[in-house]
Short mmCIF file of C-alpha atoms in Angstrom, two decimals:
data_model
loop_
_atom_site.label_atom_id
_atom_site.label_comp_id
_atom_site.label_asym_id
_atom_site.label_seq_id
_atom_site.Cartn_x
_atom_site.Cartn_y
_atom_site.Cartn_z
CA UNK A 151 2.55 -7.53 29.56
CA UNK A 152 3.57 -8.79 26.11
CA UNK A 153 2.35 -10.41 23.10
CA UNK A 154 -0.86 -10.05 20.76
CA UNK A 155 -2.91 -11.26 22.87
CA UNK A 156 -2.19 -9.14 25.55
CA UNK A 157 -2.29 -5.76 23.30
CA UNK A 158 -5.33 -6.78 22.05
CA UNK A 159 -6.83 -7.15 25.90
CA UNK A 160 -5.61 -3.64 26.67
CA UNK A 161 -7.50 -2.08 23.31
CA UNK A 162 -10.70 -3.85 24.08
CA UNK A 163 -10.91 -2.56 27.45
CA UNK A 164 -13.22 0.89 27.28
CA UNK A 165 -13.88 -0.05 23.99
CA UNK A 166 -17.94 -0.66 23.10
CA UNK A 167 -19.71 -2.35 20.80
CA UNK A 168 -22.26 -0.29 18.18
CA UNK A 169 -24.79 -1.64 20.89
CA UNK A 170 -23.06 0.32 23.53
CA UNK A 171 -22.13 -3.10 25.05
CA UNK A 172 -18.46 -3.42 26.54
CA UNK A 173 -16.32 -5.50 23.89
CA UNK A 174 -14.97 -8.60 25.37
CA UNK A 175 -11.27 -8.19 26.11
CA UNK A 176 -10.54 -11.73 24.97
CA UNK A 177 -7.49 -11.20 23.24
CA UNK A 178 -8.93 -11.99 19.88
CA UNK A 179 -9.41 -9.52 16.77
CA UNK A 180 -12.87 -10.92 15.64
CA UNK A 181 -15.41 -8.91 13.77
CA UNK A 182 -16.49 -7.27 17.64
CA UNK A 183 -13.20 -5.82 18.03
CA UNK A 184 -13.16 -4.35 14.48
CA UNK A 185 -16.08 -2.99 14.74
CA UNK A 186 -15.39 -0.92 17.67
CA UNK A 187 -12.64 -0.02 16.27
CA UNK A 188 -14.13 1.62 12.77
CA UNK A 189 -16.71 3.34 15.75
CA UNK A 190 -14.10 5.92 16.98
CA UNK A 191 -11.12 7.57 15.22
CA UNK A 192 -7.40 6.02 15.59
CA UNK A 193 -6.10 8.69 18.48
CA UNK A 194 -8.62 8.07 20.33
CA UNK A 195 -8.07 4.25 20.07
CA UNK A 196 -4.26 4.98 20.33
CA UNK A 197 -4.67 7.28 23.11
CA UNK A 198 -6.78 4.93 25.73
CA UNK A 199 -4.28 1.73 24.51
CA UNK A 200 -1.39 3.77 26.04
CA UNK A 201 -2.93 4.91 29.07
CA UNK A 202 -4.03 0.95 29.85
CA UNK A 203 -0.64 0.39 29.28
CA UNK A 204 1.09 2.78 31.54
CA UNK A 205 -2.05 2.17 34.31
CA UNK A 206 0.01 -1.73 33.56
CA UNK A 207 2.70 -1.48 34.19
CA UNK A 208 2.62 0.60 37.27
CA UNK A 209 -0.07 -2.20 38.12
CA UNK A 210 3.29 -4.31 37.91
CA UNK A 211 5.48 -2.46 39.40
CA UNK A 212 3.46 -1.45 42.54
CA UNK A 213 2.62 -5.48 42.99
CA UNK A 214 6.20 -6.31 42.61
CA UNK A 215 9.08 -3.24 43.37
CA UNK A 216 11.71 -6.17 42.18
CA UNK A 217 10.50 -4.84 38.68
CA UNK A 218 11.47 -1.48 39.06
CA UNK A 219 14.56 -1.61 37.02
CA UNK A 220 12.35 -2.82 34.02
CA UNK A 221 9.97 0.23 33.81
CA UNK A 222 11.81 2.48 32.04
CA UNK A 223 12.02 0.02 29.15
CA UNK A 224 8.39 -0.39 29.77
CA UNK A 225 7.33 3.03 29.28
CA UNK A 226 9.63 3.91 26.53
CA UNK A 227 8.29 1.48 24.50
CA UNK A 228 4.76 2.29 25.34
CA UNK A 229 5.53 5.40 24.34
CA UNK A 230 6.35 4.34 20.95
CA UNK A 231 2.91 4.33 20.49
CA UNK A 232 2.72 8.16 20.67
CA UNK A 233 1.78 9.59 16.99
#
């Protein structure tokens, strides 16, 4: 749930190429990624990072309720994200 790599996953996913292709959510900001990125505008990007985030951690917390008492943190920083 943390780390570069792991932020970089989440903005990959629902991201496409110029092809149209899926980018590869490899955790690595290579030309691909960048690309994709120039393709749409930055709340758009911004907006589907935090919902992958949120859909995360809930992932998380349904899987394992012992990490309830960490999801406010969770969100709250997710939301930091907000413009």
């Amino acid at each position: 749930l943390s780390g570069p790599r792991h932020a970089i996953r989440l903005l990959q996913r629902g991201m496409t190429t110029q092809a149209g292709e899926p980018v590869v959510a490899d955790g690595i900001l290579g030309d691909e990624t960048l690309g994709a990125l120039r393709a749409v505008d930055a709340l758009t990007a911004r907006a589907g990072f935090i919902r992958r985030r949120i859909l995360d951690v809930g992932r998380i917390v349904e899987g394992d309720p012992s990490q309830v008492p960490f999801l406010v943190e969770w969100l709250a920083r997710t939301l930091e994200f907000l413009p």
